C-alpha cells in the first residue's frame, strides 16, 4: 500500500507546476490552561499562503510525564490520502503523520491535518513541538517549502476532576454517536466486581460495518472491525481498573461519530486490617472503643459494617486516617466484634477481635418475704453501690414474668415495693445493678417467694375441684334408683299376673277335680249297685278303696302347690 501511495505522490508531483514558497506546521488549541485529569484537543495545521502544497509529514513531541494521547482524529483533514496513518506513542511522547492532498493541492493560511486529544496527567508546563517535518509543494518536483515549525505551551494546574466523571460522548458533523448500554455495568460512575463487561447497541438502518475497541484511553478511535456488523460485545476477563469501550458505525455516508462507554472494574477486596482497643480489651465500662482502618487500591473504601456477636450490624462511614467506633452497651461477658470493610464495588475484607466486659459486685438482698398471699404487696430490701439503678427480675419456671426497677440512696440502700398481682405459685427473683458510670453487675443468687391463694379463693377452688365429682356421684345414684324403680315396677306386674293366673289355675283345677270326683263317684255307685246283684270280688273292693284314697291325696297335693305359688307371688 505504501508503494501505491508513493507512485500516486510521484504522479501528482510530476503534474504539478513549478515554484516554491514558504510553508509552516503549527498547533491550534482552545485554551492555554487545563486541570489535571481533563481532556482537551489540539489541532495540527499547515499554512501555505503563496504556493499550493500537496503533501506533508511530521513528528510531534510532547512530555509524556504530563500528557498522554487519548485519540487521534482525521475528521476535517485536508488530506485525501494517507501515506502513513496517524499514530502515537505515549511512552515515547510522539505523534507521527504523513499524507497527500490531491491536485490542485492546498493553498491557504490554515489547513487542518489532524486533531490530537490529550489528557492532562500532572501539573506543570507542557511544551508541544515538531521534532521533524516537511511540506511539499505542488510543483511537480516535490520541493520542500517548509520554513517554520511552530510550538505550543500548555499549562496544567493541580485542580483535579472528580473521580468517576465519565467522558462526554463525541459528536461530529457526521451526527450523534450511537448509544451504548451495558447489562453488567449499567452505571458508568459506579464500580463493579465483574471483570467481563457486556455491551449492546442498536444498529441503525443501512449499517455496513462496526468498529470497537476496549482500552484505558477515554477517547480512542476503535480499530477492530466487524463486517457483517454486530449489535453486542462481551469482553473477556479484564484486570482491575478503569476502561473505555469505543464504538463506531459505518453507513453509506461513511463512518459516524465515536461513542465511548466507561466501565470501572474492581474484583480485589480491601487490604487486610486489624482491630485495636485503645482502652484495652478488658474493663467494667459497658461500651468498648475500637480503632480500625484499611485501604482499597482501586475503587476505595465505601463503608464498614461493625457487628458485636449476633447483633445487627451497624454501618460506619469510612473516614480518612482511621475510624474510631464506640460499641453498643453490653452486659458483662466475653464478646467478639467483627468489622467488615466494603469497597465501592462490593468486595469485602473482615477482621475480628475478642473483648471482655467485666462485672461489678451484684446487689445483696437483706430482706424479702418468703411467702405471701396473692394480691399482697411484696417488699424487697438490699444494699449495693450508692445512687445506682437496681433491676429485679421475677421469674417463674425460668421465664421472666416481670422486671422491676428502683434506685439506691447515697448509702447504697434500696427498697423495692411490688404492687403487681401475681398468680399463686413458686417464683424466683434476682437483682443486678448499674452504677453511675454505666458499669453493670451479673445477676445475684436466685431467691424464692411462694405466693399462696387467699382463703375465699381456696374455698372456691376446693368447691370447683370437688363439685364435678359430687355431680357425677349424684347422677350415678339417680341412675341406680331409676333402674331399681323400673325393675320393681316390672316385677310387681309380673307377681300380680302370676297371682291372678294361680287363682285362675286353682279354680280350674278345683272344677276339674269336682268333675272327676263326680264321674268317679258315679262309677263307684254303679259298682255298689252291682254289689246288690252279685258279690264284689276282693280285687274290686280293694280297687275302689285305693282309688278313692289316691284321688283324695292327689287333690290335696295339687291344691297345696297352687296355694304356695299364689302365696309366693
XYZ file of C-alpha atoms in Angstrom:
569
model
C 0.000 0.000 0.000
C 2.874 2.398 0.798
C 4.311 1.762 -2.689
C 0.996 2.661 -4.277
C 0.838 5.898 -2.309
C 4.414 6.701 -3.355
C 3.564 6.172 -7.055
C 0.493 8.358 -6.735
C 2.556 11.009 -4.993
C 5.107 10.884 -7.775
C 2.432 11.225 -10.445
C 0.831 14.141 -8.654
C 4.146 15.883 -8.247
C 5.008 15.334 -11.896
C 1.804 17.042 -12.949
C 2.142 19.979 -10.567
C 3.513 23.373 -11.688
C 6.899 24.583 -10.509
C 7.534 27.146 -7.802
C 8.492 27.186 -4.148
C 7.306 29.453 -1.373
C 7.271 29.465 2.428
C 5.049 26.972 4.447
C 4.619 26.224 8.176
C 3.463 23.479 10.578
C 1.693 24.747 13.693
C -0.701 23.967 16.567
C -4.117 25.359 17.464
C -5.719 24.998 20.928
C -8.852 26.349 22.566
C -7.179 27.321 25.865
C -3.740 27.660 27.428
C -4.523 26.050 30.799
C -6.239 22.786 31.801
C -6.874 20.815 35.002
C -5.285 17.507 35.916
C -7.497 14.698 34.617
C -9.196 16.813 31.970
C -9.122 16.027 28.253
C -8.617 18.647 25.544
C -7.930 18.780 21.817
C -5.045 20.328 19.906
C -5.217 20.782 16.129
C -2.185 20.263 13.846
C -2.258 22.707 10.918
C -0.228 23.605 7.857
C -0.066 27.033 6.259
C 0.994 27.832 2.660
C -0.466 31.137 1.535
C 1.619 31.715 -1.590
C 2.148 28.246 -3.011
C -0.076 25.208 -3.285
C 1.148 22.200 -1.343
C 0.161 18.582 -1.896
C 1.953 16.603 0.867
C 3.125 16.997 4.433
C 4.632 14.881 7.183
C 5.795 15.433 10.729
C 6.567 14.114 14.179
C 5.016 15.926 17.156
C 6.780 15.705 20.521
C 5.029 16.078 23.917
C 6.103 15.454 27.557
C 4.749 12.015 28.432
C 5.009 12.675 32.186
C 2.428 15.467 31.923
C 0.338 14.483 28.891
C -0.943 11.348 27.276
C -2.673 10.962 23.925
C -6.238 9.739 24.186
C -7.116 9.629 20.487
C -6.306 10.935 17.037
C -8.994 12.217 14.669
C -8.754 12.814 10.910
C -12.167 14.484 10.795
C -11.993 17.682 8.739
C -8.482 16.953 7.454
C -7.320 18.495 4.139
C -5.531 15.218 3.332
C -7.245 12.923 0.879
C -4.771 10.064 1.116
C -2.527 8.913 3.957
C 0.887 7.538 3.203
C 1.200 6.759 6.915
C -1.851 6.544 9.161
C -1.599 8.925 12.139
C -0.124 7.066 15.139
C 1.087 7.883 18.618
C 3.270 6.554 21.410
C 2.563 7.623 24.978
C 5.771 6.011 26.157
C 7.926 7.950 23.699
C 5.771 11.070 23.727
C 5.345 11.293 19.926
C 2.647 11.622 17.259
C 3.508 10.829 13.609
C 1.636 11.569 10.380
C 2.160 11.664 6.583
C -0.497 12.457 3.998
C -1.313 13.748 0.489
C -3.623 16.435 -0.873
C -4.800 15.604 -4.394
C -4.246 18.035 -7.260
C -4.532 21.044 -7.292
C -3.287 20.756 -3.699
C -3.968 23.115 -0.809
C -3.179 26.776 -0.556
C -4.181 28.860 2.427
C -3.220 30.154 5.819
C -4.654 27.314 7.960
C -5.214 23.787 6.661
C -6.174 21.188 9.274
C -4.138 17.998 9.156
C -5.435 16.131 12.250
C -6.730 16.594 15.819
C -4.877 15.224 18.854
C -6.880 14.648 22.061
C -4.705 14.796 25.193
C -5.380 14.011 28.837
C -3.589 16.091 31.464
C -1.688 13.765 33.832
C 0.320 16.027 36.131
C 0.581 19.750 36.897
C 3.220 21.866 35.220
C 4.139 23.315 31.836
C 3.854 21.041 28.797
C 5.564 22.069 25.518
C 4.369 20.779 22.164
C 6.837 20.887 19.271
C 7.768 19.279 15.951
C 10.949 17.196 16.029
C 10.764 16.824 12.263
C 8.506 17.889 9.408
C 8.100 18.620 5.734
C 5.635 20.401 3.451
C 5.974 19.579 -0.258
C 4.911 21.999 -2.952
C 2.585 21.032 -5.748
C 5.282 21.935 -8.281
C 5.948 18.610 -9.982
C 9.248 18.032 -8.146
C 8.013 17.874 -4.537
C 10.007 20.830 -3.310
C 10.074 21.106 0.465
C 8.701 24.555 1.141
C 8.617 24.232 4.961
C 10.218 27.277 6.565
C 8.753 27.263 10.088
C 7.901 24.739 12.833
C 5.743 26.338 15.500
C 5.447 25.319 19.193
C 2.670 25.453 21.815
C 2.821 25.822 25.596
C 0.112 24.231 27.742
C -0.237 24.951 31.452
C -1.701 22.201 33.675
C -2.908 23.198 37.114
C -3.219 20.866 40.099
C -7.008 21.036 40.379
C -8.329 17.543 39.575
C -11.650 16.474 38.120
C -13.988 14.477 40.447
C -13.291 10.740 40.461
C -15.830 8.791 38.417
C -16.646 11.579 35.911
C -17.275 9.743 32.624
C -16.209 11.307 29.332
C -18.817 13.013 27.238
C -19.890 11.336 24.018
C -18.090 12.569 20.947
C -20.202 14.207 18.279
C -19.098 15.449 14.913
C -20.637 16.936 11.854
C -21.444 13.385 10.844
C -24.100 13.091 13.578
C -24.599 11.948 17.142
C -22.630 8.970 18.360
C -24.557 5.695 18.899
C -25.876 4.932 22.376
C -24.087 2.141 24.248
C -25.729 0.185 27.081
C -24.311 -2.417 29.470
C -26.297 -5.020 31.379
C -23.302 -5.882 33.575
C -22.057 -2.324 34.229
C -25.166 -0.128 33.818
C -23.797 2.952 35.640
C -20.624 4.499 34.215
C -19.849 6.239 37.513
C -20.072 3.097 39.691
C -17.602 0.300 40.363
C -18.394 -3.360 39.763
C -16.765 -6.617 40.847
C -17.337 -8.059 37.382
C -14.319 -8.315 35.104
C -16.217 -9.386 31.968
C -18.351 -6.443 30.840
C -21.029 -6.810 28.184
C -22.149 -4.023 25.830
C -25.049 -3.645 23.433
C -26.277 -1.013 20.996
C -28.943 -0.540 18.348
C -27.862 -0.840 14.744
C -29.403 1.837 12.526
C -30.883 1.096 9.111
C -28.298 0.749 6.410
C -25.383 -0.075 8.723
C -22.478 -1.607 6.820
C -19.717 -2.070 9.378
C -18.960 -1.694 13.089
C -15.658 -0.961 14.796
C -14.988 -1.444 18.511
C -12.120 -1.086 20.957
C -11.606 -1.517 24.685
C -8.771 0.276 26.456
C -7.725 2.711 29.128
C -7.901 5.834 26.937
C -11.261 7.624 27.106
C -11.201 8.975 23.518
C -9.526 6.316 21.387
C -10.627 5.579 17.841
C -11.898 1.956 17.518
C -9.871 -0.278 15.198
C -11.410 -3.780 15.458
C -13.781 -4.126 12.506
C -16.907 -6.337 12.249
C -18.431 -6.960 8.822
C -21.236 -8.022 8.956
C -21.929 -5.612 11.832
C -22.658 -6.816 15.372
C -25.044 -5.374 17.965
C -23.397 -6.568 21.171
C -19.986 -7.434 22.535
C -18.723 -9.306 25.598
C -15.184 -8.647 26.760
C -13.166 -11.451 28.320
C -11.700 -11.053 31.774
C -10.046 -7.655 32.287
C -7.637 -6.661 35.057
C -8.898 -4.243 37.682
C -9.032 -0.647 36.526
C -10.941 1.949 34.512
C -11.688 1.058 30.892
C -13.444 2.664 27.969
C -15.379 0.848 25.296
C -15.353 2.672 21.954
C -17.883 2.120 19.177
C -18.150 3.495 15.649
C -20.703 2.640 12.965
C -20.313 2.970 9.183
C -23.200 3.553 6.827
C -23.349 4.523 3.163
C -22.424 8.095 4.130
C -19.236 6.939 5.879
C -18.056 6.416 9.449
C -20.140 8.094 12.109
C -19.040 9.686 15.366
C -17.339 7.556 18.006
C -19.256 6.624 21.177
C -17.392 5.951 24.423
C -18.602 3.997 27.451
C -16.732 3.825 30.754
C -16.545 0.720 32.935
C -14.973 0.597 36.409
C -13.741 -2.853 37.460
C -12.602 -3.811 40.942
C -12.514 -7.505 41.849
C -9.885 -7.190 44.578
C -11.065 -6.926 48.202
C -9.758 -4.199 50.516
C -6.419 -4.789 52.183
C -6.317 -6.884 55.394
C -6.502 -4.915 58.643
C -6.767 -5.423 62.392
C -8.913 -4.086 65.235
C -7.307 -2.401 68.238
C -8.724 -1.328 71.614
C -7.238 1.998 72.779
C -8.553 1.439 76.338
C -7.756 -2.279 76.476
C -9.739 -5.414 75.779
C -10.987 -5.732 79.379
C -12.888 -3.298 81.578
C -16.073 -2.680 83.532
C -17.421 0.039 81.228
C -20.194 -1.427 79.065
C -19.191 0.428 75.876
C -15.800 -0.575 74.491
C -13.977 1.606 71.958
C -12.248 0.152 68.886
C -9.956 1.537 66.177
C -9.696 0.170 62.621
C -8.709 1.278 59.146
C -7.836 -0.127 55.727
C -7.490 0.959 52.105
C -8.520 -0.231 48.667
C -6.293 0.365 45.656
C -8.995 0.634 43.006
C -12.466 1.845 43.956
C -11.700 2.877 47.543
C -13.458 2.036 50.816
C -17.188 2.750 50.759
C -18.136 1.957 54.391
C -17.690 -0.521 57.249
C -20.121 -2.887 58.977
C -19.497 -3.304 62.722
C -21.173 -6.273 64.467
C -20.918 -7.472 68.079
C -21.731 -11.173 68.388
C -25.002 -11.903 66.581
C -26.355 -8.361 66.905
C -27.483 -6.380 63.871
C -24.512 -4.832 62.082
C -24.057 -1.058 62.339
C -22.940 0.852 59.253
C -19.965 3.180 59.756
C -18.799 5.643 57.105
C -15.184 5.389 56.020
C -13.027 8.235 57.317
C -9.602 9.251 56.101
C -6.840 8.467 58.575
C -8.687 5.816 60.589
C -12.012 5.077 62.239
C -12.859 5.117 65.961
C -16.109 3.479 66.969
C -17.855 3.154 70.338
C -19.552 -0.229 70.510
C -23.129 -0.677 71.789
C -23.543 -1.123 75.549
C -23.166 -4.758 76.648
C -23.822 -6.795 79.799
C -20.826 -8.409 81.498
C -19.314 -11.225 79.476
C -16.932 -12.108 76.638
C -17.768 -10.891 73.122
C -16.436 -10.971 69.567
C -16.561 -7.823 67.440
C -16.352 -8.181 63.654
C -15.601 -5.275 61.315
C -16.239 -5.760 57.582
C -14.772 -3.277 55.098
C -16.666 -2.878 51.792
C -15.186 -1.153 48.771
C -17.274 0.685 46.162
C -17.555 -2.482 44.088
C -18.923 -4.535 46.998
C -15.766 -6.542 47.721
C -15.249 -7.231 51.419
C -12.492 -7.889 53.936
C -13.254 -8.687 57.583
C -11.366 -8.593 60.877
C -12.427 -9.885 64.309
C -11.260 -9.403 67.895
C -12.304 -10.541 71.382
C -13.089 -8.241 74.293
C -14.485 -8.695 77.790
C -16.897 -6.581 79.845
C -16.110 -7.267 83.495
C -18.877 -7.329 86.114
C -19.087 -5.237 89.299
C -20.464 -6.782 92.503
C -24.096 -7.863 92.455
C -26.610 -6.354 94.954
C -27.058 -8.065 98.346
C -30.686 -8.816 99.353
C -31.187 -8.233 103.102
C -34.960 -8.698 103.474
C -37.803 -10.233 101.479
C -40.999 -12.236 102.222
C -40.675 -15.954 101.641
C -44.468 -16.451 101.474
C -47.298 -14.053 100.635
C -50.908 -14.338 99.603
C -51.945 -13.492 96.071
C -52.506 -9.744 95.777
C -50.352 -8.786 98.755
C -47.567 -6.198 98.432
C -44.057 -7.634 98.066
C -41.275 -5.614 99.704
C -37.618 -6.339 98.939
C -34.696 -4.597 100.666
C -30.970 -4.717 99.933
C -27.655 -2.878 99.594
C -25.439 -2.029 96.635
C -23.450 0.894 95.180
C -24.669 4.411 96.062
C -27.018 6.219 93.676
C -27.279 3.275 91.323
C -30.095 1.670 89.388
C -31.242 -1.706 90.691
C -33.186 -4.039 88.404
C -35.070 -7.024 89.869
C -36.078 -9.853 87.542
C -39.003 -12.014 88.708
C -39.149 -15.438 87.066
C -41.434 -18.451 87.046
C -40.076 -21.673 85.559
C -37.003 -19.741 84.315
C -39.258 -17.357 82.362
C -39.108 -13.654 83.221
C -42.629 -12.516 84.149
C -41.743 -9.042 85.397
C -38.825 -6.615 85.660
C -38.977 -4.020 88.431
C -36.563 -1.114 88.943
C -35.592 1.116 91.843
C -32.775 3.488 92.828
C -30.341 3.097 95.700
C -29.725 6.069 98.023
C -26.443 7.755 98.858
C -25.586 4.969 101.290
C -26.331 2.222 98.779
C -29.546 1.017 100.466
C -32.606 0.326 98.331
C -36.203 -0.754 98.844
C -38.405 -2.162 96.113
C -42.182 -2.328 96.662
C -44.004 -4.507 94.137
C -47.765 -3.976 93.911
C -48.271 -6.054 90.800
C -50.607 -9.008 91.343
C -49.132 -12.444 90.640
C -50.952 -15.752 90.351
C -50.349 -18.292 93.076
C -47.227 -20.378 92.574
C -43.491 -20.510 93.194
C -41.390 -17.602 91.919
C -37.682 -16.737 91.981
C -36.093 -13.334 91.709
C -32.604 -11.946 91.069
C -31.163 -8.438 91.226
C -28.460 -6.646 89.273
C -27.104 -3.102 89.449
C -25.900 -0.423 87.034
C -23.734 2.203 88.698
C -23.332 5.864 87.820
C -20.578 5.057 85.269
C -22.805 2.576 83.453
C -20.890 -0.449 84.758
C -23.119 -3.465 85.366
C -23.154 -6.500 87.628
C -24.207 -10.053 86.979
C -27.480 -11.280 88.464
C -27.484 -12.076 92.172
C -28.162 -15.558 93.593
C -31.833 -16.510 92.928
C -34.206 -16.297 95.930
C -37.645 -17.934 96.182
C -41.043 -16.417 97.032
C -44.164 -18.617 97.387
C -47.449 -16.890 96.541
C -50.448 -18.630 98.136
C -54.103 -18.156 97.135
C -56.416 -16.305 99.604
C -58.955 -18.279 101.862
C -62.055 -17.471 99.796
C -60.146 -18.326 96.682
C -59.091 -21.599 98.316
C -62.701 -22.472 99.177
C -63.880 -21.644 95.705
C -61.067 -23.680 94.265
C -61.988 -26.613 96.559
C -65.639 -26.365 95.567
C -64.789 -26.206 91.931
C -62.381 -29.104 92.274
C -64.906 -31.422 94.033
C -68.216 -30.202 92.604
C -67.760 -32.125 89.432
C -67.124 -35.349 91.405
C -70.239 -34.793 93.559
C -72.357 -34.189 90.485
C -71.093 -37.395 88.909
C -71.940 -39.370 92.090
C -75.439 -37.888 92.260
C -76.038 -38.689 88.634
C -74.908 -42.284 89.229
C -77.226 -42.652 92.268
C -80.122 -41.211 90.308
C -79.476 -43.698 87.532
C -79.364 -46.625 90.014
C -82.579 -45.525 91.737
C -84.297 -45.091 88.418
C -83.263 -48.565 87.301
C -84.417 -50.024 90.682
C -87.815 -48.375 90.482
C -88.289 -49.551 86.947
C -87.283 -53.099 87.876
C -89.560 -53.155 90.961
C -92.473 -51.915 88.893
C -91.938 -54.588 86.276
C -91.574 -57.325 88.965
C -94.771 -56.163 90.683
C -96.656 -56.515 87.441
C -95.227 -59.996 86.934
C -96.143 -61.021 90.514
C -99.693 -59.704 90.151
C -100.046 -61.546 86.901
C -98.734 -64.778 88.482
C -101.110 -64.462 91.452
C -104.005 -63.875 89.149
C -103.099 -66.811 86.988
C -102.560 -69.000 90.132
C -106.033 -68.217 91.373
C -107.453 -68.975 87.980
C -105.491 -72.273 87.884
C -106.772 -73.156 91.351
C -110.358 -72.569 90.257
C -109.903 -74.559 87.069
C -108.213 -77.397 88.994
C -110.929 -77.411 91.634
C -113.583 -77.519 88.944
C -111.732 -80.278 87.143
C -111.384 -82.390 90.314
C -115.028 -81.848 91.124
C -115.969 -83.142 87.711
C -113.544 -86.026 88.112
C -114.805 -86.771 91.586
C -118.355 -86.742 90.281
C -117.526 -89.148 87.476
C -115.604 -91.457 89.807
C -118.423 -91.349 92.303
C -120.854 -92.356 89.553
C -118.696 -95.335 88.654
C -118.396 -96.298 92.314
C -122.138 -96.105 92.707
C -122.591 -98.390 89.741
C -120.154 -100.839 91.241
C -122.077 -100.749 94.505
C -125.281 -101.323 92.625
C -123.733 -104.393 91.147
C -122.953 -105.468 94.731
C -126.659 -105.954 95.368
C -126.894 -108.328 92.452
C -123.656 -110.128 92.999
C -120.876 -110.209 95.470
C -117.883 -107.979 94.575
C -114.587 -109.605 94.351
C -111.824 -108.796 96.745
C -109.838 -107.051 93.969
C -112.750 -104.817 93.056
C -113.243 -103.813 96.667
C -109.563 -103.010 97.098
C -109.566 -101.016 93.835
C -112.445 -98.833 94.920
C -110.933 -98.137 98.282
C -107.462 -97.455 96.883
C -108.783 -95.272 94.060
C -110.744 -93.001 96.436
C -107.708 -92.703 98.684
C -105.302 -91.800 95.838
C -107.750 -89.345 94.309
C -108.077 -87.563 97.638
C -104.301 -87.362 98.132
C -103.724 -86.020 94.591
C -106.357 -83.353 95.163
C -104.680 -82.269 98.420
C -101.153 -82.110 96.886
C -102.149 -80.091 93.806
C -104.296 -77.740 95.897
C -101.370 -77.131 98.277
C -98.883 -76.374 95.421
C -101.289 -73.910 93.800
C -101.757 -72.162 97.155
C -97.960 -71.968 97.651
C -97.484 -70.388 94.213
C -100.228 -67.859 94.908
C -98.719 -67.047 98.295
C -95.145 -66.568 96.883
C -96.468 -64.329 94.141
